XYZ file of C-alpha atoms in Angstrom:
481
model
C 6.809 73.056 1.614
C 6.246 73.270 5.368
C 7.075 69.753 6.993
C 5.152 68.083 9.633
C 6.379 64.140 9.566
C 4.287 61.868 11.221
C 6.308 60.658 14.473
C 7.797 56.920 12.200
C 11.222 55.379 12.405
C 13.930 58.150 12.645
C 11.661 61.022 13.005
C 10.503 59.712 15.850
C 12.182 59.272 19.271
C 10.743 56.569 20.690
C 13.077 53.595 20.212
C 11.157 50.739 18.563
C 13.650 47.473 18.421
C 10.738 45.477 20.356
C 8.237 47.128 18.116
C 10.471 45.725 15.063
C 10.977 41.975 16.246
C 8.633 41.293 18.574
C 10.164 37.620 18.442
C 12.882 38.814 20.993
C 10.708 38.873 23.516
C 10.827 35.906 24.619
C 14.685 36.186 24.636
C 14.138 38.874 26.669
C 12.817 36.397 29.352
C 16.033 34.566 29.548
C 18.634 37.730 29.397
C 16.887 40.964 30.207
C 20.483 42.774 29.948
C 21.295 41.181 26.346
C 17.939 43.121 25.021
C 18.498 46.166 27.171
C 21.886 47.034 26.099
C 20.306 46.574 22.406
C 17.462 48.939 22.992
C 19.705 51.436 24.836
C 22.602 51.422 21.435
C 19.384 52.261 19.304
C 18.362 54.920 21.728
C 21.579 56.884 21.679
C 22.327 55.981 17.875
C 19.068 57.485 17.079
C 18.890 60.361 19.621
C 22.772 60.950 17.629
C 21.656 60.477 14.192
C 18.974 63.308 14.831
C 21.059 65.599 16.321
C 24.248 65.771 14.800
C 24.159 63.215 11.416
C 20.807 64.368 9.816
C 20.853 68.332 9.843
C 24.295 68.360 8.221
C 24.632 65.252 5.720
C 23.162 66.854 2.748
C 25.688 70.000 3.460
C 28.314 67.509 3.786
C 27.508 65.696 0.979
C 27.843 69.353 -1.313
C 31.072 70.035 0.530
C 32.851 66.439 -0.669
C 31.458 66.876 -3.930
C 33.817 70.548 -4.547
C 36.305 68.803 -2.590
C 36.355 65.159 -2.082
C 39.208 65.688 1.013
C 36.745 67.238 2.903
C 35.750 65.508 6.207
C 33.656 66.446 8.813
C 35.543 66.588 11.638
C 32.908 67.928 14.004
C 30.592 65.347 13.739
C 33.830 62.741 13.920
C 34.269 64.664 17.595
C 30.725 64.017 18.223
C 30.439 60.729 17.771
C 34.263 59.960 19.613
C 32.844 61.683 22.818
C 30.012 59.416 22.685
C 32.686 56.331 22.612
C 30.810 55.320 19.340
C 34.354 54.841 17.617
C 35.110 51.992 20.370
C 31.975 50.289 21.140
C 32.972 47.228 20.695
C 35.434 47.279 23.175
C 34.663 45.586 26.406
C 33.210 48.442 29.146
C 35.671 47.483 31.594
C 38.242 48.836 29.207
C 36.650 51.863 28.579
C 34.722 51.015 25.431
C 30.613 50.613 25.124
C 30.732 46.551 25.452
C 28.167 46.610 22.444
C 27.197 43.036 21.584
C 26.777 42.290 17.796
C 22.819 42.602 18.156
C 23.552 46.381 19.892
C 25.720 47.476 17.327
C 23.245 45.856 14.611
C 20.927 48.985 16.469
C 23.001 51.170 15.841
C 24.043 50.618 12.321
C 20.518 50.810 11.166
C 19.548 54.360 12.934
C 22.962 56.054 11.719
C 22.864 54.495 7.790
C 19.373 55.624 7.538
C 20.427 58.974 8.728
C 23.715 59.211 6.245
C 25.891 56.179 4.866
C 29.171 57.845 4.054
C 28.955 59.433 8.036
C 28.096 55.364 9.069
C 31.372 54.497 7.786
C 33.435 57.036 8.999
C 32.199 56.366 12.985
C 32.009 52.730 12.612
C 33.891 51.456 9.660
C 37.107 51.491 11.506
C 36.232 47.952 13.383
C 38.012 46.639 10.292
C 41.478 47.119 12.686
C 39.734 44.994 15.572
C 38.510 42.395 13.382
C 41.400 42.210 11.915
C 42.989 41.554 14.760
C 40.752 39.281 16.509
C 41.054 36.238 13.152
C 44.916 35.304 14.862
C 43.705 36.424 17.820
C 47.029 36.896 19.286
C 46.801 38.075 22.980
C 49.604 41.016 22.130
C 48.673 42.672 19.133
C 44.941 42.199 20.416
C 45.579 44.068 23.432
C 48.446 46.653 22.410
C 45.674 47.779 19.355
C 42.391 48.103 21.907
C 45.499 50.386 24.354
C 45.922 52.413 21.061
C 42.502 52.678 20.735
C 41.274 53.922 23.723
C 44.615 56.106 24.635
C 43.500 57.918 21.477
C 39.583 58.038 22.488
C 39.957 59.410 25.838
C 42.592 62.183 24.133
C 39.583 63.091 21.239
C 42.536 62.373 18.340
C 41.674 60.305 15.548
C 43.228 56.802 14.523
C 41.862 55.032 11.157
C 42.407 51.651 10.524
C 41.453 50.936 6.406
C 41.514 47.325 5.305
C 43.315 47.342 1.677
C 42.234 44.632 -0.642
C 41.105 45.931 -3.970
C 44.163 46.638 -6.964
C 43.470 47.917 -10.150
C 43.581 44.394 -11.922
C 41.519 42.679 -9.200
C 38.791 43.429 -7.453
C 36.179 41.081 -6.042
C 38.665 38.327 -7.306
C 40.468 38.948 -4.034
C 37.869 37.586 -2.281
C 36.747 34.814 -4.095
C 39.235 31.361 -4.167
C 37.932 30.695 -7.810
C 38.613 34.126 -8.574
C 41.944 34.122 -7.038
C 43.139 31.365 -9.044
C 43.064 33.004 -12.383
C 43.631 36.384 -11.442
C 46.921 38.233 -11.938
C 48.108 40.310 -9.283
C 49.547 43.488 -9.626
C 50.798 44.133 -6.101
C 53.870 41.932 -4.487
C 55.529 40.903 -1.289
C 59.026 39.873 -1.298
C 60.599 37.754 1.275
C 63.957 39.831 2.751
C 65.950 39.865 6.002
C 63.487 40.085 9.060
C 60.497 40.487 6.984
C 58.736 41.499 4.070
C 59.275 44.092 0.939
C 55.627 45.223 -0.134
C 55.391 46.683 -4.069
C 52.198 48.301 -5.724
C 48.800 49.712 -5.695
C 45.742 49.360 -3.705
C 42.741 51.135 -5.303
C 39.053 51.981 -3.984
C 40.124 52.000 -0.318
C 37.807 53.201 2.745
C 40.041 55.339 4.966
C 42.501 54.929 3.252
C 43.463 58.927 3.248
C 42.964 58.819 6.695
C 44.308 55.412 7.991
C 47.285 55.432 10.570
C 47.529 51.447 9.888
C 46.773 49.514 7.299
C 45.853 45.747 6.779
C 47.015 45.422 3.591
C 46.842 41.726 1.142
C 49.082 40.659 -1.057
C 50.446 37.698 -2.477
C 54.252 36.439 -2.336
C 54.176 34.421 -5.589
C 51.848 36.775 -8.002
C 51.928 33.530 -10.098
C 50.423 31.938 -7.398
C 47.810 34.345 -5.430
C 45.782 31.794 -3.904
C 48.603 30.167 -2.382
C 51.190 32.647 -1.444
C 48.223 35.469 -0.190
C 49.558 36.740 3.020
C 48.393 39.617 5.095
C 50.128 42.625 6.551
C 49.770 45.397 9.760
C 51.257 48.584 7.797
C 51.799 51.714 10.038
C 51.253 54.819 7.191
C 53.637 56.578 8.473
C 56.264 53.517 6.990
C 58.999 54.514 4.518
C 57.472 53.928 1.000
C 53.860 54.426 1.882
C 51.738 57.451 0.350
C 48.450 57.993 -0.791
C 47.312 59.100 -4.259
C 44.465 59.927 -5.468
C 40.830 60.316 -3.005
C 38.261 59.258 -5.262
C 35.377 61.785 -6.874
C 32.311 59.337 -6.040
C 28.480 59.534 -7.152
C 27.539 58.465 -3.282
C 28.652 58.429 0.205
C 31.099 61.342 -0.793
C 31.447 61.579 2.986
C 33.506 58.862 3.156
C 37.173 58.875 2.029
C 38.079 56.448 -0.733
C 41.666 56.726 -1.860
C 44.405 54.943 -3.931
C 47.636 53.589 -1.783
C 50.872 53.226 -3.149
C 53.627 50.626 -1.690
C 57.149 51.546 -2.789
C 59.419 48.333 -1.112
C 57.715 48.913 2.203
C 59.309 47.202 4.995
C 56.883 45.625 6.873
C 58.785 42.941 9.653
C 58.010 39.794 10.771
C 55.972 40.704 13.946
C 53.346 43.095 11.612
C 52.375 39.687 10.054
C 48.771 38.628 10.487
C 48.761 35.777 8.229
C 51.397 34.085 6.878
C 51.946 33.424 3.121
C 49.118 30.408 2.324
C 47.194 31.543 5.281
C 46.173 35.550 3.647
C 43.094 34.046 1.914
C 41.640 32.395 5.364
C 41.945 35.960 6.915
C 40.527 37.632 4.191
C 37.360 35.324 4.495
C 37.018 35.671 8.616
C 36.708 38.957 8.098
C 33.927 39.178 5.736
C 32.266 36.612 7.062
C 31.271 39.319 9.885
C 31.392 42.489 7.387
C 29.267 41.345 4.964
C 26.205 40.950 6.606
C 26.722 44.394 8.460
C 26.818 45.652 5.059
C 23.743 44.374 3.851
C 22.673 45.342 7.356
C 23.528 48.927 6.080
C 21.654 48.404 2.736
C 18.520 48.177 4.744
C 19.038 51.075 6.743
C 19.547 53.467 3.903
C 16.624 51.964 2.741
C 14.502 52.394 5.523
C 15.994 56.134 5.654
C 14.969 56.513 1.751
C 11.307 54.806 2.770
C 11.100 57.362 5.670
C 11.648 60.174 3.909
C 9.478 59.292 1.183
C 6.656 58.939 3.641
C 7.448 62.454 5.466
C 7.346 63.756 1.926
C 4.399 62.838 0.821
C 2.509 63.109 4.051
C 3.114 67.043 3.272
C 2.653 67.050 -0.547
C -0.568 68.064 -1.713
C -1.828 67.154 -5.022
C -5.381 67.992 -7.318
C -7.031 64.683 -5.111
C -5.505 65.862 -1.469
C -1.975 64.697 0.215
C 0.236 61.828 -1.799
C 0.259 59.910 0.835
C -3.667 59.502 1.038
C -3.669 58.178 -2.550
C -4.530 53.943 -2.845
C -1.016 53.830 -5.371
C 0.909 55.401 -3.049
C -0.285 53.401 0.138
C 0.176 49.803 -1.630
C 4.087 51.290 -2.623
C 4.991 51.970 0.488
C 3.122 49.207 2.676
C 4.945 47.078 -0.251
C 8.490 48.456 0.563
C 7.478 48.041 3.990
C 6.810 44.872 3.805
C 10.642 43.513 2.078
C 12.466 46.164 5.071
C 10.534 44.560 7.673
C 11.694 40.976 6.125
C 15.367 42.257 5.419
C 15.340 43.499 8.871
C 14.529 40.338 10.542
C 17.648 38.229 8.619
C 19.561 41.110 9.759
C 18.881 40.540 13.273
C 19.291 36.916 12.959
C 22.915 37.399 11.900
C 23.872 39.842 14.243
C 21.978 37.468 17.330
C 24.315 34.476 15.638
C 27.704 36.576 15.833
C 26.700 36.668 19.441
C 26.033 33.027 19.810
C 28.728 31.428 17.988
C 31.073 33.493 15.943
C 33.794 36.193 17.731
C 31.521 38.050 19.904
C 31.610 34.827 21.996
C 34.803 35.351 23.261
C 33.693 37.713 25.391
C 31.059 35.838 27.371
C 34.096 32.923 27.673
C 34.969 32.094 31.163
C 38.535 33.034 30.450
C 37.651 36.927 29.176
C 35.242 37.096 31.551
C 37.989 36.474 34.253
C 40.012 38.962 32.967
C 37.546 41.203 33.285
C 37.928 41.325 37.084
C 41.194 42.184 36.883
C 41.661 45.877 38.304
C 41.159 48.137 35.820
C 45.109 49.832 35.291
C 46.328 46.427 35.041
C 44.305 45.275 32.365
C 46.004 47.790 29.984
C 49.145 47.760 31.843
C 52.640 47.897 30.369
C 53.328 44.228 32.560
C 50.621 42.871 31.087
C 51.080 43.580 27.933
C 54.431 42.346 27.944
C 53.549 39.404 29.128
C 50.545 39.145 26.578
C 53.118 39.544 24.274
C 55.138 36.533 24.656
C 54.914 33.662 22.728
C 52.841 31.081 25.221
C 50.196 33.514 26.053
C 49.859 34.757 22.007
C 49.497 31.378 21.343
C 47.074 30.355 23.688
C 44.858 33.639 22.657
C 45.190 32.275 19.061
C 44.482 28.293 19.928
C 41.217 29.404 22.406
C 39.948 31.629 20.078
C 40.024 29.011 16.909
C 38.242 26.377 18.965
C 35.292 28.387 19.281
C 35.524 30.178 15.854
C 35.891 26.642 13.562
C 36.157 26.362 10.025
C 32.691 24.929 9.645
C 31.130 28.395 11.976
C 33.150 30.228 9.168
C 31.644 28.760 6.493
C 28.435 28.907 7.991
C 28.769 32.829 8.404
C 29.999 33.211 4.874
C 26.767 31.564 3.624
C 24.848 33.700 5.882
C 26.465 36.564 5.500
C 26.726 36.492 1.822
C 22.813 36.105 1.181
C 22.249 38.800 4.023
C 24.576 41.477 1.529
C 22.761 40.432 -1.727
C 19.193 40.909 0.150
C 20.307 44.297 2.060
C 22.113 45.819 -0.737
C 19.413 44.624 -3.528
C 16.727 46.370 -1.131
C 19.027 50.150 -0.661
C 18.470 49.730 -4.806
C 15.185 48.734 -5.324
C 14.039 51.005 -2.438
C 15.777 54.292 -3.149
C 14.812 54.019 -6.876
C 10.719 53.109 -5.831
C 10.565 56.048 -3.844
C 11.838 58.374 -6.541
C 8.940 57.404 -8.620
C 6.701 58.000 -6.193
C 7.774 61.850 -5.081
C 8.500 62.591 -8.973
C 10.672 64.968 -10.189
C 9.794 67.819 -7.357
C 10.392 65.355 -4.526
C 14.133 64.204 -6.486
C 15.189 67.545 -5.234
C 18.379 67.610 -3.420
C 16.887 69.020 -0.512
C 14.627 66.068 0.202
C 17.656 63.688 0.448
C 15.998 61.029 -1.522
C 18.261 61.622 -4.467
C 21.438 61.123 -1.700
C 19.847 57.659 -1.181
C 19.561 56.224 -4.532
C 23.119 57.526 -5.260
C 24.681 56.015 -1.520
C 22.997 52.833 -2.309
C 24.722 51.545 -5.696
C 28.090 50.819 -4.248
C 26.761 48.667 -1.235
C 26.475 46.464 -3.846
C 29.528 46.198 -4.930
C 31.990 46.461 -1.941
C 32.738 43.608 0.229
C 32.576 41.239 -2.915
C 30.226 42.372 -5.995
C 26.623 40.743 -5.532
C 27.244 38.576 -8.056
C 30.239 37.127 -6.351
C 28.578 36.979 -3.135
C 25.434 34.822 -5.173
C 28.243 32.363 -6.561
C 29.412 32.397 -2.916
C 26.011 31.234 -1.786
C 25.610 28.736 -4.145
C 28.571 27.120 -3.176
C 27.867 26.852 0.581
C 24.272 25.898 -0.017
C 24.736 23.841 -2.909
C 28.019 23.507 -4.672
C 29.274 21.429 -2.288
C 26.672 18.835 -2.578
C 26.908 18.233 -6.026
């Protein structure tokens, strides 16, 4: 079949976010630079996706299946020397200074190109979020030094974010879950810290991670209440990895078992304090789960697109696919529910700019330090004093005044409808299109087939659907009744 797309969404080069939602126009007005930096993050995520992501994921995706190990370290290169593994570092440190609306950009053009190559350029923002719930000024800093020490030297460093145990899955992320559930991983109190015991299952990066922010509970009787959360270097004594999952999609993406034999893990390298592991747990998918429903779209828009390249080309007894009236009312249909998805998307991303952690950085205070001479904003003086217990309070106390328990639960509402609606879309999406090309156009080589399988587990991680609908309910509803 000889391909001539028409010039649409990642075939073509022309970025489109104005195109998309016209509506931020008129934002435009107000803050040219806001919309700018957006358009220009689509620009090089697409002008990437095309070149490097694209002509290699379905090769990828055959390597991973032989050996699931496999990663593609070329395209992980790639993608460092573009600074796409720190964008959301402030630019005066060296990163991109993507906003949440400019990574949102991004997101979209690389899932639509491949999800399991999304998550291994992007997925590692789990360390920074992580980080950024306490906020404490030392660990904050010292991680973003780590960060960009090992960008500028092109050497990798994965964070994974280790929730899920073989008893207890979504129930980790749920308080109503949490209460019943029965815990099969530990940490015990000892001299100067904490003994950590047990399995983590299902993790992203987990075969790759050089830290990981690990949950557990100090009383397994008592999950909900004892749930504290840990900064694990791999490289601890009692730490391994077992098994990297065989998996039906996004095989380009590591997901491993982690084992915990009495890992030491001291005071300092805890984020949250027994009582307090739940809290974190929730700040951070408060942001994560609307990115992944955010991804949901984009694989499928990228399913959608190549279901319209496909049958642009296909001939048939009555002329080209595409020219049939079924065909047309399908896919202005599917159109229709991605342009809708797409604009909730946005929404969320413009509100984690308004009022969730992005914020900090347009805060007097950050923006002060940004004026600071570059060497000593990542200097060893200032780190040690960044370090100390004043300022790593202070980071913590600013940062909680603008992130409040009511924005959280705001987000989590949010958030949680955005991943049913995303995720529910990659589904309903990948499998339409499938029915539409037939069994010639489910071919491997199309990369249709990659979507439908890539999209089933965006509805599971980061909470099941279902949870995530219970979720909803309670924010919306629940607590009115």
């Amino acid at each position: 079949m000889d391909f001539s797309p028409p010039p649409y969404g990642l075939f073509s080069p022309d970025i489109d976010l104005m195109v998309n939602l016209p509506g931020l126009g008129k934002l435009r007005e107000k803050h040219p630079a806001y919309i700018a930096r957006a358009e220009k993050a689509q620009a090089a995520a697409r002008k990437f996706a095309i070149k490097h992501i694209l002509p290699r994921s379905l090769e990828t995706d055959k390597k991973c299946s032989q050996d699931p190990a496999y990663f593609d370290w070329d395209l992980w290169h790639a993608a460092n020397r573009e600074k796409f593994t720190i964008a959301c570092l402030p630019e005066k440190m060296g990163g991109l200074g993507w906003s949440a609306l400019a990574n949102a950009a991004a997101v979209e053009e690389f899932s639509s190109a491949c999800m399991g190559s999304t998550a291994n350029i992007l997925f590692n923002t789990f360390g920074v979020l992580g980080a950024m719930v306490e906020c404490k000024t030392g660990i904050v800093l010292s991680m973003i030094k780590k960060m960009l020490q090992a960008q500028q030297a092109g050497a990798p460093l994965f964070y994974s974010w280790a929730i899920t145990e073989p008893g207890a899955g979504t129930d980790m992320e749920d308080a109503r879950g949490m209460e019943a559930m029965r815990p099969s991983c530990h940490a015990q109190k000892v001299q100067g810290g904490y003994s950590l015991s047990g399995v983590k299952c299902f993790i992203t990066n987990g075969s790759l991670a050089h830290y990981v922010i690990v949950n557990m509970p100090v009383d397994p009787e008592h999950p909900l209440e004892s749930m504290a959360t840990f900064h694990v270097p791999t490289d601890a004594p009692g730490f391994s990895v077992g098994r990297v999952e065989r998996k039906c999609g996004q095989k380009a993406s590591q997901t491993a078992e982690l084992f915990f034999d009495r890992v030491f893990v001291p005071d300092a390298d805890v984020w949250a304090q027994p009582g307090k592991g739940f809290d974190h747990t929730r700040e951070i998918l408060s942001i994560t789960r609307g990115f992944v429903g955010l991804c949901g779209m984009g694989i499928a828009r990228g399913a959608l697109e190549r279901c319209i390249r496909y049958s642009a080309d296909k001939q048939t007894p009555q002329g080209r696919l595409i020219d049939q009236d079924w065909v047309r009312f399908a896919l202005a249909d599917m159109i229709k529910d991605l342009h809708m998805v797409r604009a909730a998307a946005y929404n969320f991303a413009m509100a984690l700019d308004a009022f969730h952690v992005w914020k900090l950085f347009d805060s007097p205070a950050v923006k002060g330090a940004a004026c600071l001479p570059d060497k000593l904003l990542l200097s060893d003086s200032l780190q040690a004093l960044a370090k100390s217990a004043p300022a790593s309070e202070a980071g913590s106390i600013f940062k909680k005044k603008i992130v409040t328990g009511k924005v959280l639960d705001e987000f989590v509402r949010h958030g949680s409808a955005l991943k049913v609606a995303g995720t529910d879309l990659a589904m309903k999406t990948s499998s339409r299109v499938l029915d539409i090309v037939g069994l010639e156009g489910m071919s491997r080589e199309f990369g249709m087939e990659k979507s439908f399988r890539d999209a089933k587990v965006t509805q599971i991680y980061e909470g099941s659907n279902q949870a995530n609908l219970l979720d909803l309910f309670h924010e919306e509803i629940g607590r009115l009744l």
